[in-house]
mmCIF file of C-alpha atoms and ligand atoms in Angstrom:
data_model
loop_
_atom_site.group_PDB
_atom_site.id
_atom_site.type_symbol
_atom_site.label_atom_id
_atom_site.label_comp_id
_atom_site.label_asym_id
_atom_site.label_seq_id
_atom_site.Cartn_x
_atom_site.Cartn_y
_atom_site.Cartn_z
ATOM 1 C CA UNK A 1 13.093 16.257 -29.909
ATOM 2 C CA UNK A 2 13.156 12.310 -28.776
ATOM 3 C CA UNK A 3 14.986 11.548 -25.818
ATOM 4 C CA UNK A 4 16.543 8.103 -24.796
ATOM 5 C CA UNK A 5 17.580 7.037 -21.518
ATOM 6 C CA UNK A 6 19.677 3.368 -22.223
ATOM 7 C CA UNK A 7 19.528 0.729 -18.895
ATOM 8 C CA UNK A 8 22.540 -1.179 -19.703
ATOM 9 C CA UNK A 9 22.036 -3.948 -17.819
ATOM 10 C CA UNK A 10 24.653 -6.967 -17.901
ATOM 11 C CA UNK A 11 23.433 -10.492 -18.163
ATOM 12 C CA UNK A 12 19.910 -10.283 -18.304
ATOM 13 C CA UNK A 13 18.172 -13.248 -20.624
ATOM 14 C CA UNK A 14 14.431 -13.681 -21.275
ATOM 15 C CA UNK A 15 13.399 -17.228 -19.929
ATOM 16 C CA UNK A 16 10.126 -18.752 -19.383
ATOM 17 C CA UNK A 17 8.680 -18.097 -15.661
ATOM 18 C CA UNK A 18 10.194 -21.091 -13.943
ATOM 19 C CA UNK A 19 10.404 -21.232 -10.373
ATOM 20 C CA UNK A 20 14.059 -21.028 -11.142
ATOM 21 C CA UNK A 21 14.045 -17.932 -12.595
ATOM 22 C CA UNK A 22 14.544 -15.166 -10.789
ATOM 23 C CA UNK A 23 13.182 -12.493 -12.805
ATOM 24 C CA UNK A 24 9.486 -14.329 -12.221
ATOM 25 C CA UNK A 25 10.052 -14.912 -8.859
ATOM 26 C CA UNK A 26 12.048 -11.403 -6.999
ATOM 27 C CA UNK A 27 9.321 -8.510 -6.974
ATOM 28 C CA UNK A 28 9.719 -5.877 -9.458
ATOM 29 C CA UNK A 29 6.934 -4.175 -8.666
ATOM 30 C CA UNK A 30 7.773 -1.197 -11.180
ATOM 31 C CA UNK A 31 8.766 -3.091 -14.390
ATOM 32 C CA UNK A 32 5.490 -5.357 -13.580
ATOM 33 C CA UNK A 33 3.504 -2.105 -13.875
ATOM 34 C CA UNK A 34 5.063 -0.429 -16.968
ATOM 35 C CA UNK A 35 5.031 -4.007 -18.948
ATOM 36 C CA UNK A 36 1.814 -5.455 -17.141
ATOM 37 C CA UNK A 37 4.064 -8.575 -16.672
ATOM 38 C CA UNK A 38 7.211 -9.741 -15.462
ATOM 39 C CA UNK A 39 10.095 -9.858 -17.420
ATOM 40 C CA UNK A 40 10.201 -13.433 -18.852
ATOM 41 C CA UNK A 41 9.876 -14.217 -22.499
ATOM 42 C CA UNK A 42 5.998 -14.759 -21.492
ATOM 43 C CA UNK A 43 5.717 -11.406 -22.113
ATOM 44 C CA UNK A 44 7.901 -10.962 -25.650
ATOM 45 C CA UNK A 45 5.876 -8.972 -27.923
ATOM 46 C CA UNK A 46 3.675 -7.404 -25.186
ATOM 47 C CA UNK A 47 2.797 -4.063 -25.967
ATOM 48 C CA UNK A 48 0.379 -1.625 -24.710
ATOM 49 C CA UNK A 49 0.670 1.874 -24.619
ATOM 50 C CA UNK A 50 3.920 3.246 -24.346
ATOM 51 C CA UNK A 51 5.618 0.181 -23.476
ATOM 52 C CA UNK A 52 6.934 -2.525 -25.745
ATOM 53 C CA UNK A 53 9.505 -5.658 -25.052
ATOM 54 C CA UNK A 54 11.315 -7.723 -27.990
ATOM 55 C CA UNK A 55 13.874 -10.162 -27.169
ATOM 56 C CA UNK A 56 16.981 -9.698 -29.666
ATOM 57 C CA UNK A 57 19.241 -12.718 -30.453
ATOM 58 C CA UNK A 58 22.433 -12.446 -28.529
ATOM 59 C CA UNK A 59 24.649 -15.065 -30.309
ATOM 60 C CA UNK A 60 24.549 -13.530 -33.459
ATOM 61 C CA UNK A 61 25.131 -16.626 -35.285
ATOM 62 C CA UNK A 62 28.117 -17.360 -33.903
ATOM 63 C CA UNK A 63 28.775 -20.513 -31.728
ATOM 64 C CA UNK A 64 29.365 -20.821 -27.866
ATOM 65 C CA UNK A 65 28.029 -18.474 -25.015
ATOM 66 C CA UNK A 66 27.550 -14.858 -25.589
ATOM 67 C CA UNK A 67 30.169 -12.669 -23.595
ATOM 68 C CA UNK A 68 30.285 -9.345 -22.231
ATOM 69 C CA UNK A 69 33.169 -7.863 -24.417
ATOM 70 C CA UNK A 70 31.477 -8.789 -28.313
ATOM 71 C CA UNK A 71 28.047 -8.155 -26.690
ATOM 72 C CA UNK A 72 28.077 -4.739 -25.362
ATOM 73 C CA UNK A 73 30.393 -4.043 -28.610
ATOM 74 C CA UNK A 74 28.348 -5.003 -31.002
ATOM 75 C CA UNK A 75 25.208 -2.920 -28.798
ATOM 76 C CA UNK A 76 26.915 0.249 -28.667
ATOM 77 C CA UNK A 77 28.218 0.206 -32.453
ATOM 78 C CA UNK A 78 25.943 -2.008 -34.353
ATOM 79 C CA UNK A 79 28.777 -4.264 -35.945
ATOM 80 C CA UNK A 80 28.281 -7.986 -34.934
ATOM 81 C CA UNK A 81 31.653 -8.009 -32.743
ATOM 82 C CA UNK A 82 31.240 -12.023 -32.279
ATOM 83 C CA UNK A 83 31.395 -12.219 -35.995
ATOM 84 C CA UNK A 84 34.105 -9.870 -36.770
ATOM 85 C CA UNK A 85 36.313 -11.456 -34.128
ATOM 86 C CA UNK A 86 34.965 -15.023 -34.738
ATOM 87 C CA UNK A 87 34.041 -15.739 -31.538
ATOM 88 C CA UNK A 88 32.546 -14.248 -28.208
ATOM 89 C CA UNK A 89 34.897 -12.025 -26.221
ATOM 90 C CA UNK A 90 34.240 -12.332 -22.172
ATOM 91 C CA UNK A 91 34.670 -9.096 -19.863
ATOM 92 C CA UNK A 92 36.906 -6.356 -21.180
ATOM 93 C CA UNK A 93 37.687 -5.834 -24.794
ATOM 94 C CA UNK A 94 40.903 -6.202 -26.348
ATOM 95 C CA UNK A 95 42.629 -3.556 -29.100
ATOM 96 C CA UNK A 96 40.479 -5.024 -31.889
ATOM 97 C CA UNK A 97 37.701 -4.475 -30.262
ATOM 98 C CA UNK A 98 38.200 -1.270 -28.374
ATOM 99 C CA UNK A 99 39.269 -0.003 -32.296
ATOM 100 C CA UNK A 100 35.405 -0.794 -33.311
ATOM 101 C CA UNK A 101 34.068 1.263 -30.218
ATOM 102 C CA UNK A 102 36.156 4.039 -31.058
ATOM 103 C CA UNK A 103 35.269 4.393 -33.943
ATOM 104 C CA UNK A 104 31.209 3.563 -34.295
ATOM 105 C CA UNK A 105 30.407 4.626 -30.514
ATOM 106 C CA UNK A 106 26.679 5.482 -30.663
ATOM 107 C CA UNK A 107 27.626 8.010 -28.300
ATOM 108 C CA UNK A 108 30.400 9.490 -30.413
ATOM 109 C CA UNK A 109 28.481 9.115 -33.253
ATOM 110 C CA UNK A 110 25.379 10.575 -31.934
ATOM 111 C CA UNK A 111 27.747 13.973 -30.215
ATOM 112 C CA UNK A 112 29.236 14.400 -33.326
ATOM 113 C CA UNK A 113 25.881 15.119 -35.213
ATOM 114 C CA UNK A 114 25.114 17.554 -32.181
ATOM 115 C CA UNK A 115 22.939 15.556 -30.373
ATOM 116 C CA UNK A 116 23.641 15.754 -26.421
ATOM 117 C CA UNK A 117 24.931 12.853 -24.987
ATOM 118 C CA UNK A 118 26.098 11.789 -21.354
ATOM 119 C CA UNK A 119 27.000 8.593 -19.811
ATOM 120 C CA UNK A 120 25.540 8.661 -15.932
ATOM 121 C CA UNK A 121 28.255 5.995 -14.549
ATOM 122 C CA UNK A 122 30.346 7.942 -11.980
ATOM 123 C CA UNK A 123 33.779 7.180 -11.300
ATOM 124 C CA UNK A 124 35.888 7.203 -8.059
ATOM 125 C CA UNK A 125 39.751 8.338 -8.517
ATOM 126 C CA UNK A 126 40.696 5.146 -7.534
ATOM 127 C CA UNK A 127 39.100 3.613 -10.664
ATOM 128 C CA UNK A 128 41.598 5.883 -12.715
ATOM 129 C CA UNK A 129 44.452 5.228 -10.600
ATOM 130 C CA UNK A 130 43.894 0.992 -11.458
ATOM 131 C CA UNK A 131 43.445 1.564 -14.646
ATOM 132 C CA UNK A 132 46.702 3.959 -14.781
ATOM 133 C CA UNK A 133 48.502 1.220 -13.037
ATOM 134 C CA UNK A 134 47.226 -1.198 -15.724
ATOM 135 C CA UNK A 135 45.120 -3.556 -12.954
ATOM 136 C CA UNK A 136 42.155 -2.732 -14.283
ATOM 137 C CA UNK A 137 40.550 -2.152 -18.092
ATOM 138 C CA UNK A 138 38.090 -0.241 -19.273
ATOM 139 C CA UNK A 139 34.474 -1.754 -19.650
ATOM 140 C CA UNK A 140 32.783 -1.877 -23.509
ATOM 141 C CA UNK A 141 30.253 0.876 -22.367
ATOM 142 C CA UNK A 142 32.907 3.118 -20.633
ATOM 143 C CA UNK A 143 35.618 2.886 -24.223
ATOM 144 C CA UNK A 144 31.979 3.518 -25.897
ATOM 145 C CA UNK A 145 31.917 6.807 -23.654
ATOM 146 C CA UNK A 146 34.973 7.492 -24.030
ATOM 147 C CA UNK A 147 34.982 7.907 -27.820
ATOM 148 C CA UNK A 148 32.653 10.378 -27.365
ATOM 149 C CA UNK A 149 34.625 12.190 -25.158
ATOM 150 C CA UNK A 150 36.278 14.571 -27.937
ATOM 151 C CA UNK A 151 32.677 15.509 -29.228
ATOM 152 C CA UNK A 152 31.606 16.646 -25.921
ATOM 153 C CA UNK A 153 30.554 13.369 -23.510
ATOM 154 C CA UNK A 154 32.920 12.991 -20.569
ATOM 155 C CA UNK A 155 33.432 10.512 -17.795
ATOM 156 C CA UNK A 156 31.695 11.825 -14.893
ATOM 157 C CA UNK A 157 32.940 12.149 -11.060
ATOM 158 C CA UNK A 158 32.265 12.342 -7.573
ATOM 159 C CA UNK A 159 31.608 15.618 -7.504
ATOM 160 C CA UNK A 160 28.846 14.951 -10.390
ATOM 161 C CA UNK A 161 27.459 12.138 -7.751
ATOM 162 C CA UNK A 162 27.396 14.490 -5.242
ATOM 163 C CA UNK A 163 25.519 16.835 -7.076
ATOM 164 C CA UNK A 164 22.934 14.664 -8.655
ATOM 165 C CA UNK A 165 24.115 14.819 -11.843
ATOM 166 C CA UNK A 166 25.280 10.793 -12.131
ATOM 167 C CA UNK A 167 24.785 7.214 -10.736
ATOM 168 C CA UNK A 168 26.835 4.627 -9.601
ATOM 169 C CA UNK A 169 26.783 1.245 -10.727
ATOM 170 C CA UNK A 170 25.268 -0.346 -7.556
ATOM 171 C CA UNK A 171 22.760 2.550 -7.605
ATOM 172 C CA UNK A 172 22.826 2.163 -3.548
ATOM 173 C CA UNK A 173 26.516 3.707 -3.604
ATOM 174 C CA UNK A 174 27.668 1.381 -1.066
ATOM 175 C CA UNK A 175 29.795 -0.958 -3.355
ATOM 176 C CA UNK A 176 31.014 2.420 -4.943
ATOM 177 C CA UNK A 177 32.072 3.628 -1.095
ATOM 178 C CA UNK A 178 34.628 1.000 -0.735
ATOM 179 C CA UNK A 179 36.948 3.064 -3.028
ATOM 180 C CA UNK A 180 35.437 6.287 -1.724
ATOM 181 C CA UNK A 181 34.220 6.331 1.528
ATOM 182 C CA UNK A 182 33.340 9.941 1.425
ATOM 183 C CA UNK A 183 30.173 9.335 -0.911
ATOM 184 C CA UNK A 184 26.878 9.740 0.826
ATOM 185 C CA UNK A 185 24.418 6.668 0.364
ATOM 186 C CA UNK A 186 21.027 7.241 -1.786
ATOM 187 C CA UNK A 187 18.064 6.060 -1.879
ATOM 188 C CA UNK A 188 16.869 3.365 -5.149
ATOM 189 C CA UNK A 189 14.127 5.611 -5.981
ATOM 190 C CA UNK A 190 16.440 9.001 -5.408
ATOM 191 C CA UNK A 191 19.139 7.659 -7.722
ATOM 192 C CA UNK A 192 16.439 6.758 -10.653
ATOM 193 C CA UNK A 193 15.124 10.383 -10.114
ATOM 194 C CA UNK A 194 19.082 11.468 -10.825
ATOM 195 C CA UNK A 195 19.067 9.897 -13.879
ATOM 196 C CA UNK A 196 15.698 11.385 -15.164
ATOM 197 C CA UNK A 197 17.145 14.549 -14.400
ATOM 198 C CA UNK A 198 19.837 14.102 -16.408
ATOM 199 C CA UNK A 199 17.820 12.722 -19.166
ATOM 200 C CA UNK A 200 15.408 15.710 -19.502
ATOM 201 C CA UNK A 201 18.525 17.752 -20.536
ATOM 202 C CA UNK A 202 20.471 15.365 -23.143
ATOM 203 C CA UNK A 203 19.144 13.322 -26.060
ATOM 204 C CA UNK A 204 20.761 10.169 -25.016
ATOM 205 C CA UNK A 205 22.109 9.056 -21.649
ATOM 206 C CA UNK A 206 23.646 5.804 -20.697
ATOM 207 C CA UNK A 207 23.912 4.169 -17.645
ATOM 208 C CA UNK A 208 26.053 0.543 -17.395
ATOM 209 C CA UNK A 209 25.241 -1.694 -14.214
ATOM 210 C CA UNK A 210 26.864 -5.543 -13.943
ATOM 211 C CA UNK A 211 25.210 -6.026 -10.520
ATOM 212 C CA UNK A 212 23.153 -8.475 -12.751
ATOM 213 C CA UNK A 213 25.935 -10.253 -14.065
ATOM 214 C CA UNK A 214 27.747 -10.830 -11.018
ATOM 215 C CA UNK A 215 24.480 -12.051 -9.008
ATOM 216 C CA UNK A 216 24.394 -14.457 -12.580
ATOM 217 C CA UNK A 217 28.114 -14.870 -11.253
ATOM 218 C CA UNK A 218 27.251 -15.705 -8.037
ATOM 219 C CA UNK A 219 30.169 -13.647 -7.169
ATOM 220 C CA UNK A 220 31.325 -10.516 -4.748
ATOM 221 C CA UNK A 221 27.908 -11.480 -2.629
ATOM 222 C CA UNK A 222 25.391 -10.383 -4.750
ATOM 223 C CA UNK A 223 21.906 -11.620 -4.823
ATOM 224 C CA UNK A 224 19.435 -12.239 -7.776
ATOM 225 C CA UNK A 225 16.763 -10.706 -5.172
ATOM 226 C CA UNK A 226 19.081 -7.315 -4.207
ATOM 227 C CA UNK A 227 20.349 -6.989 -8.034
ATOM 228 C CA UNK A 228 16.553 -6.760 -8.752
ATOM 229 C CA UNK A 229 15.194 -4.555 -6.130
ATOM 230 C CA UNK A 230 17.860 -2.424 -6.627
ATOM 231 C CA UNK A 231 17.393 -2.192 -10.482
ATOM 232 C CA UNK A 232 13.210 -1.857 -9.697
ATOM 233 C CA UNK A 233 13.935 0.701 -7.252
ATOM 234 C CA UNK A 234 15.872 2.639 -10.061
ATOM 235 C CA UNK A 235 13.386 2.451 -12.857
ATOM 236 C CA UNK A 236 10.634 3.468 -10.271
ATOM 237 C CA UNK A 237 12.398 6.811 -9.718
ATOM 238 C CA UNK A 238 13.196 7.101 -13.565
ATOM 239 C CA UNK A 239 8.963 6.570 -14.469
ATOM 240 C CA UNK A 240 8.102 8.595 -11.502
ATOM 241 C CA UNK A 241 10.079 11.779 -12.934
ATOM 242 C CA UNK A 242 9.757 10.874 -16.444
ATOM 243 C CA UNK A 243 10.618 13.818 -18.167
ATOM 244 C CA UNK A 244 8.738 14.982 -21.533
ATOM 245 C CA UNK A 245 9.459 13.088 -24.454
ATOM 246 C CA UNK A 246 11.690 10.487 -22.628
ATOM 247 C CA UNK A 247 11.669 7.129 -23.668
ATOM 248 C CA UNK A 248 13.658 4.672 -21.699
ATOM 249 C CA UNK A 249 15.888 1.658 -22.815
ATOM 250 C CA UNK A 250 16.697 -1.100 -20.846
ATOM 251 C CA UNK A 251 18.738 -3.950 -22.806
ATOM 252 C CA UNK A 252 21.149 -6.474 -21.907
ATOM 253 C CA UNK A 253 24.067 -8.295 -23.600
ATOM 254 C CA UNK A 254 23.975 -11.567 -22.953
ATOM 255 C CA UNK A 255 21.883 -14.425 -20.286
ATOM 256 C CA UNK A 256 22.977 -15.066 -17.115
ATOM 257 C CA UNK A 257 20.309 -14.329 -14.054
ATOM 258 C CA UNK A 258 17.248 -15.621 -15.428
ATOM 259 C CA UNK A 259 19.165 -19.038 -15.187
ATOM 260 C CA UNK A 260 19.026 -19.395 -11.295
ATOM 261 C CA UNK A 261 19.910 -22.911 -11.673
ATOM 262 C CA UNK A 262 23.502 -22.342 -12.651
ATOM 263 C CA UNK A 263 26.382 -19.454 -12.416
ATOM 264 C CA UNK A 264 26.613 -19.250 -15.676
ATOM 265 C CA UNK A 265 26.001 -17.299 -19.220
ATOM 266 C CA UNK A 266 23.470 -18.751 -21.608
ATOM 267 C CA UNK A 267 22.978 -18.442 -25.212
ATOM 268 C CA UNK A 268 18.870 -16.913 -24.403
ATOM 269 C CA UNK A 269 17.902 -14.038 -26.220
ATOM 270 C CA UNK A 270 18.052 -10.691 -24.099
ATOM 271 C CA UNK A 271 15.441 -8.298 -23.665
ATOM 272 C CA UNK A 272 14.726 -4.527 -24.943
ATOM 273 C CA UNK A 273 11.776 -3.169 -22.602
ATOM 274 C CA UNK A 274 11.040 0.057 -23.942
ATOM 275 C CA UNK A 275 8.689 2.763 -21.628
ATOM 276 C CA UNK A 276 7.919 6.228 -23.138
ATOM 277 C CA UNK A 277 6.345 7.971 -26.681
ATOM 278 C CA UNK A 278 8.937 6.196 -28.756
ATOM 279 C CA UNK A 279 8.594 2.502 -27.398
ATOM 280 C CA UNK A 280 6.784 0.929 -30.604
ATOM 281 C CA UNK A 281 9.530 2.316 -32.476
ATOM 282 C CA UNK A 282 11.763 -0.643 -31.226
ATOM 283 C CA UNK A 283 9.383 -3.749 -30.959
ATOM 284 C CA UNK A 284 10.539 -4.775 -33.919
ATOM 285 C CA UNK A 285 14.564 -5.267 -33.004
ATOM 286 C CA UNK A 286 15.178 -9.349 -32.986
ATOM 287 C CA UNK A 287 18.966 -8.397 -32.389
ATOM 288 C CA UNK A 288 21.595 -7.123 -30.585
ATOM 289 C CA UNK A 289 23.664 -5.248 -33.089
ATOM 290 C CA UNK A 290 20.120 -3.656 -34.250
ATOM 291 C CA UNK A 291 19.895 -0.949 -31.669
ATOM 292 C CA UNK A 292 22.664 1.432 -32.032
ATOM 293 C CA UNK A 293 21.593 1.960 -35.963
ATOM 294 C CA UNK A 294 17.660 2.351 -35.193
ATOM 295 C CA UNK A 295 18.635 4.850 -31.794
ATOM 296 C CA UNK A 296 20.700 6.703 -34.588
ATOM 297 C CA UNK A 297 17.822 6.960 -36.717
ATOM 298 C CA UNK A 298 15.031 7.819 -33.751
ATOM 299 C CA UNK A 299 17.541 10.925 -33.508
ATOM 300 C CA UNK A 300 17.758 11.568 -36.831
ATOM 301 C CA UNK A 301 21.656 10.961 -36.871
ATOM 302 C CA UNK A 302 22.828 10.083 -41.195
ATOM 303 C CA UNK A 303 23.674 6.455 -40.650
HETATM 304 ZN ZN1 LIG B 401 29.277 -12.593 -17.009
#
């Protein structure tokens, strides 16, 4: 059986390999390897074996900036959320939106046919307590979980964290230890090997980070450079415990970071690196809203 491992990773465009970009310019000594390039749209269409990288359109042929909310809907269900709504949707989604995700998840739709399906993000309780108090909504790719939930996914925990079975956002933990101070640091390359782990016993697993977005952003201190190492660190662990059969995902919504010139989104495509036996199988995506339906037909789900 195929086995997918999804890098959500927010705001992430493919731009040529300017000085001001700084997916050319911070190491990434691990993607370099597996792609035999950095990832810039220099290397769109590069595929050797067991690796392949299209760049799917993120604006979807609607007008202004791609946003967070439409993007990671219209990734995680295949409808073209910008279009639907008639316009891009920043940050969290709204009930027209969050209606699409329950309903076409392609992790509810995926654990419904009996495929096993996990989302790695782990939560602290004060993540459910904001969002109980109503300061704080759900991402795209946590109401995409969530709609699983009922077929067998569920949100995973501290404990899980603890016990290897999850990763934070910030992969390092330390962000994550504001809310919890409890939870012991890891390692880049440890937390990668966590999510291998959990790969080698589901059919899909999905892991969301924004560190990208907000070092896009500018914002809460981040760095382009620690974003990336961070991220590199990760998908070294992942490749060094690659279990059988695994192929691994890692797609974006929308541009930010490769624009190092300005804080802001851009309307650049977004790339889909693929690394494992199933990687040719999705060279040929040009856009976001293609992925969910060809991951549902990789694992043989009735569209
Ligand atoms: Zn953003």
């Amino acid at each position: 059986m195929r086995r997918y491992l999804l890098l959500f990773v927010d705001g992430v465009g493919l731009a040529p390999a300017t000085s001001a970009n700084p997916l050319a310019t911070v190491p990434m000594p691990a993607l370099a390897s597996a792609l035999g390039g950095p990832l810039t749209s220099e290397s769109v269409g590069r595929r050797g074996d067991g690796v392949a990288l299209a760049a799917l359109d993120a604006t979807l042929g609607v007008p202004g900036l791609p946003q967070s909310a439409t993007g990671q809907t219209a990734l995680f269900t295949g409808v073209n959320a910008p279009a639907a709504l008639g316009r891009h949707v920043a940050a969290f989604p709204g009930p027209r939106l969050a209606a699409l995700l329950a309903a076409g998840s392609v992790l509810r739709r995926a654990a419904e046919a009996g495929r096993r399906v996990a989302f790695a993000n782990a939560f602290s309780p004060a993540y459910f307590e904001e969002v109980a108090a109503g300061r704080r909504r759900h991402s795209a790719t946590t109401l995409a979980a969530l709609a699983a939930v009922a077929a067998g996914a569920r949100l995973r925990d501290l404990d899980d964290l603890a016990a290897g079975r999850a990763c934070s956002w910030d992969v390092r933990r330390d962000h994550l230890r504001r809310f919890a101070p409890g939870v012991a640091p890891v390692a880049d390359r440890e937390a990668g090997g966590h999510l291998a782990a959990l790969a080698a016993t589901h059919h899909l697993v999905l892991w969301e980070t924004f560190m990208t977005d907000l070092a896009g952003h500018l914002r809460r201190g981040w760095t382009a450079a620690e974003a990336l190492e961070r991220l590199d660190g990760l998908l070294d662990g992942v490749l060094a415990a690659l279990p059988a059969g695994l192929t691994v995902l890692l797609v974006s919504d929308h541009g930010n970071l490769e624009a190092g010139e300005h804080p802001r989104h851009t309307a650049n495509p977004v790339p889909l690196l693929a690394i494992g036996p199933d990687a040719a199988a999705f060279a040929d995506l040009a856009r976001v809203d293609e992925l969910a339906p060809r991951l549902l037909a990789r694992l043989a789900v009735p569209l």
